[in-house]
């Protein structure tokens, strides 16, 4: 199938600004899904609220566009009630880790089989550029006019500590890596987290004087490096890309089947 | 007659009824006085191959049941005061996206953490007005455990018929009281199953295009029809829109599908109402004390009657107006500062004849409490 077959073109044009990274994530996510040869009827995409969360409306799967921050909790209900379905949850950094932080760590802890794709633009795009828990110390935002004093999360460390069994990071510049990582994340049985650094030229870019979308993407090239690279040793400030965690652990829905057996409810 | 007789708490009767009604997915977070519902679900659901999950909070609980409902399951969550407040955004979502689900609120004393182990009925207004925006909701209650059973099954039937969340507004006394419950045989109570679309694979399916009778056939997530579900105002495909005409039609549909069916949804009971001069209106546990007073006074020849409301929302205005038409006085017995009493005043011709008989201190209202207030209403002094 071509990527186009996964799109609901009836609902285009999309709502993203020119240069927004979220469209790149959509494109490469669909390329990843294409290589997996999954039936569209077996995929459920659940999202919250934000520019990033609008991805779900444009794809021809079962799509559930929910409320801000709660996508993983909705997805948990879908997955547990029908474990054979493939769950993909695109999220903004605010959606995933501010209002949705609690659901995020608990979904990771349960190791329920779904893929959370965190599109990290370090800002609240949808509401016009307020700081997010990923903006980081020193950033500018409409609600941090005198410089942000909030420290940020490291999504990878947080996911690891919370118990995610697949944790990876890429950027909108590294599209081949992104596609490959998303493919592996979806194939992984357990809770997968993929952080994609995704530019918001309209707010984060403008507020922090980072230039155009192309400038921002070029910066992803310059400030990131493959995990464990030589460059990282020489320049510890570089952000690592790649797969940080990929391990087998009991998956939640599979474990619940055992609960049913112990309770004598097996068919 | 059923062979299956149990002596159980109201909370457990609710669980058994939900299972009888076809529930097979439950998500919840423990809170007094509803916790026994979660505990019994955790035991019972896996026994029948169903699923129970304890979520990280009530926001997640209502989210999870909405997700599970979309795959074609009958679902429920249960909570009390603070948890019910946390569920309000999700409740509004279920209204907007028209997801069948049942939410139990075993009411305790409030506001805030209030009186966790005491009874209250302070969430009647919240049940209808708790989430933002205009919408109509169904809220149902019961005064004994057999009725808890029947009303719980009714709640699932209403949820499926109208594609709506339904609130079971019980209270601490009902939830914790032990009583005999006859579990009906299969088939004794009619069950409404989900209306599924007949539209074939490959043909455009409009998940939000109501049929002529207002009902919306569904298609399960995982099935052959892939569509969008959103809490944004949406068109017949479930895709977001601001088109004023479509938005108007959607909001009217959401409200009308409930408000145009008040009679079908309404359940009530009446005692000694035919010639009643003084009508007590009550619901939930307080209807028990009210009934006690009515029965005692009737023995002395006084013309008291009781109208017990089981459906609180949509409020049955016409029913209350009709039943109270001949009454000289109407006393509304409830455990709050006057919530249903306002609705009754709006319903009847002479609102000045409607009085509140209440307690707000976490103590269950006794027949003596009611009698004392009646003396004042009737001008006999304390
Ligand atoms: C309960 C609630 N609070 C606040 C909002 C307003 N809101 C919508 S999206 C959003 C943040 C979006 O940022 P992010 O999740 O990072 O996604 P982005 O738009 O940047 O892709 C906020 C605060 C809301 N919709 N619901
Ligand atoms: S505001 Fe930012 S995140 Fe939102 S669409 Fe525009 S560029 Fe993308």
mmCIF file of C-alpha atoms in Angstrom, chain A residues 8 10-11 40-41 44 54 56-58 60-68 70 73-74 76-78 80-83 85 102-103 106 110 252 256-257 259-260 263-265, chain B residues 25 46-57 59-60 63-64 66-68 70-71 73 89-90 93 204 220-232 237 239:
data_model
loop_
_atom_site.group_PDB
_atom_site.id
_atom_site.type_symbol
_atom_site.label_atom_id
_atom_site.label_comp_id
_atom_site.label_asym_id
_atom_site.label_seq_id
_atom_site.Cartn_x
_atom_site.Cartn_y
_atom_site.Cartn_z
ATOM 1 C CA UNK A 8 -8.164 10.519 4.917
ATOM 2 C CA UNK A 10 -11.313 14.186 2.646
ATOM 3 C CA UNK A 11 -10.067 16.019 5.718
ATOM 4 C CA UNK A 40 -5.833 -0.645 8.765
ATOM 5 C CA UNK A 41 -8.683 -2.288 10.645
ATOM 6 C CA UNK A 44 -6.264 2.269 16.647
ATOM 7 C CA UNK A 54 -4.511 16.315 15.477
ATOM 8 C CA UNK A 56 -5.248 11.116 14.498
ATOM 9 C CA UNK A 57 -7.880 12.884 12.417
ATOM 10 C CA UNK A 58 -5.891 12.584 9.203
ATOM 11 C CA UNK A 60 -7.469 6.113 7.990
ATOM 12 C CA UNK A 61 -7.409 3.946 11.128
ATOM 13 C CA UNK A 62 -9.829 3.722 14.010
ATOM 14 C CA UNK A 63 -9.124 7.107 15.532
ATOM 15 C CA UNK A 64 -9.940 8.454 18.964
ATOM 16 C CA UNK A 65 -9.187 12.127 19.542
ATOM 17 C CA UNK A 66 -9.765 12.543 23.263
ATOM 18 C CA UNK A 67 -9.099 15.180 25.929
ATOM 19 C CA UNK A 68 -5.882 16.915 26.887
ATOM 20 C CA UNK A 70 -5.545 11.502 28.851
ATOM 21 C CA UNK A 73 -5.755 6.181 29.664
ATOM 22 C CA UNK A 74 -8.293 5.960 26.827
ATOM 23 C CA UNK A 76 -5.506 1.511 27.927
ATOM 24 C CA UNK A 77 -9.239 0.831 27.805
ATOM 25 C CA UNK A 78 -9.144 0.113 24.082
ATOM 26 C CA UNK A 80 -7.247 -4.096 27.393
ATOM 27 C CA UNK A 81 -10.705 -4.705 26.010
ATOM 28 C CA UNK A 82 -9.276 -5.801 22.665
ATOM 29 C CA UNK A 83 -5.607 -6.785 23.025
ATOM 30 C CA UNK A 85 -5.399 -4.329 18.199
ATOM 31 C CA UNK A 102 0.669 10.674 35.586
ATOM 32 C CA UNK A 103 -0.955 8.528 32.916
ATOM 33 C CA UNK A 106 1.587 4.460 34.891
ATOM 34 C CA UNK A 110 2.232 -1.505 33.508
ATOM 35 C CA UNK A 252 0.002 -6.200 30.886
ATOM 36 C CA UNK A 256 -4.325 -10.311 32.633
ATOM 37 C CA UNK A 257 -5.076 -13.437 30.613
ATOM 38 C CA UNK A 259 -5.544 -13.541 35.968
ATOM 39 C CA UNK A 260 -8.588 -14.772 34.071
ATOM 40 C CA UNK A 263 -10.040 -16.898 38.442
ATOM 41 C CA UNK A 264 -11.400 -19.787 36.413
ATOM 42 C CA UNK A 265 -12.849 -17.532 33.715
ATOM 43 C CA UNK B 25 -15.113 -4.169 31.457
ATOM 44 C CA UNK B 46 -12.085 -12.399 35.533
ATOM 45 C CA UNK B 47 -14.360 -15.260 36.600
ATOM 46 C CA UNK B 48 -16.473 -14.586 33.526
ATOM 47 C CA UNK B 49 -13.562 -13.728 31.244
ATOM 48 C CA UNK B 50 -14.135 -9.977 31.665
ATOM 49 C CA UNK B 51 -11.560 -7.334 32.499
ATOM 50 C CA UNK B 52 -10.942 -5.293 35.631
ATOM 51 C CA UNK B 53 -8.296 -2.605 35.919
ATOM 52 C CA UNK B 54 -7.425 -0.292 38.774
ATOM 53 C CA UNK B 55 -6.340 2.924 37.104
ATOM 54 C CA UNK B 56 -4.094 5.657 38.498
ATOM 55 C CA UNK B 57 -7.004 8.006 39.198
ATOM 56 C CA UNK B 59 -9.772 10.734 35.258
ATOM 57 C CA UNK B 60 -8.006 7.694 33.856
ATOM 58 C CA UNK B 63 -11.121 7.484 30.042
ATOM 59 C CA UNK B 64 -10.432 3.753 30.076
ATOM 60 C CA UNK B 66 -14.826 5.069 27.204
ATOM 61 C CA UNK B 67 -12.014 3.422 25.262
ATOM 62 C CA UNK B 68 -13.322 -0.041 26.097
ATOM 63 C CA UNK B 70 -15.697 1.784 21.707
ATOM 64 C CA UNK B 71 -14.507 -1.763 21.107
ATOM 65 C CA UNK B 73 -18.099 -3.692 25.451
ATOM 66 C CA UNK B 89 -14.308 16.314 31.856
ATOM 67 C CA UNK B 90 -14.432 12.683 30.754
ATOM 68 C CA UNK B 93 -16.497 13.757 26.472
ATOM 69 C CA UNK B 204 -19.332 5.032 3.616
ATOM 70 C CA UNK B 220 -16.777 -1.387 17.001
ATOM 71 C CA UNK B 221 -13.197 -0.202 16.931
ATOM 72 C CA UNK B 222 -11.350 -3.068 15.291
ATOM 73 C CA UNK B 223 -14.263 -3.669 12.919
ATOM 74 C CA UNK B 224 -14.543 -2.890 9.210
ATOM 75 C CA UNK B 225 -15.577 0.764 9.557
ATOM 76 C CA UNK B 226 -12.814 3.154 10.504
ATOM 77 C CA UNK B 227 -14.002 6.510 11.744
ATOM 78 C CA UNK B 228 -13.002 9.424 13.940
ATOM 79 C CA UNK B 229 -14.265 10.032 17.460
ATOM 80 C CA UNK B 230 -13.650 13.433 19.015
ATOM 81 C CA UNK B 231 -14.816 15.734 21.769
ATOM 82 C CA UNK B 232 -14.683 18.636 19.339
ATOM 83 C CA UNK B 237 -18.103 11.492 9.989
ATOM 84 C CA UNK B 239 -14.610 15.084 11.925
#
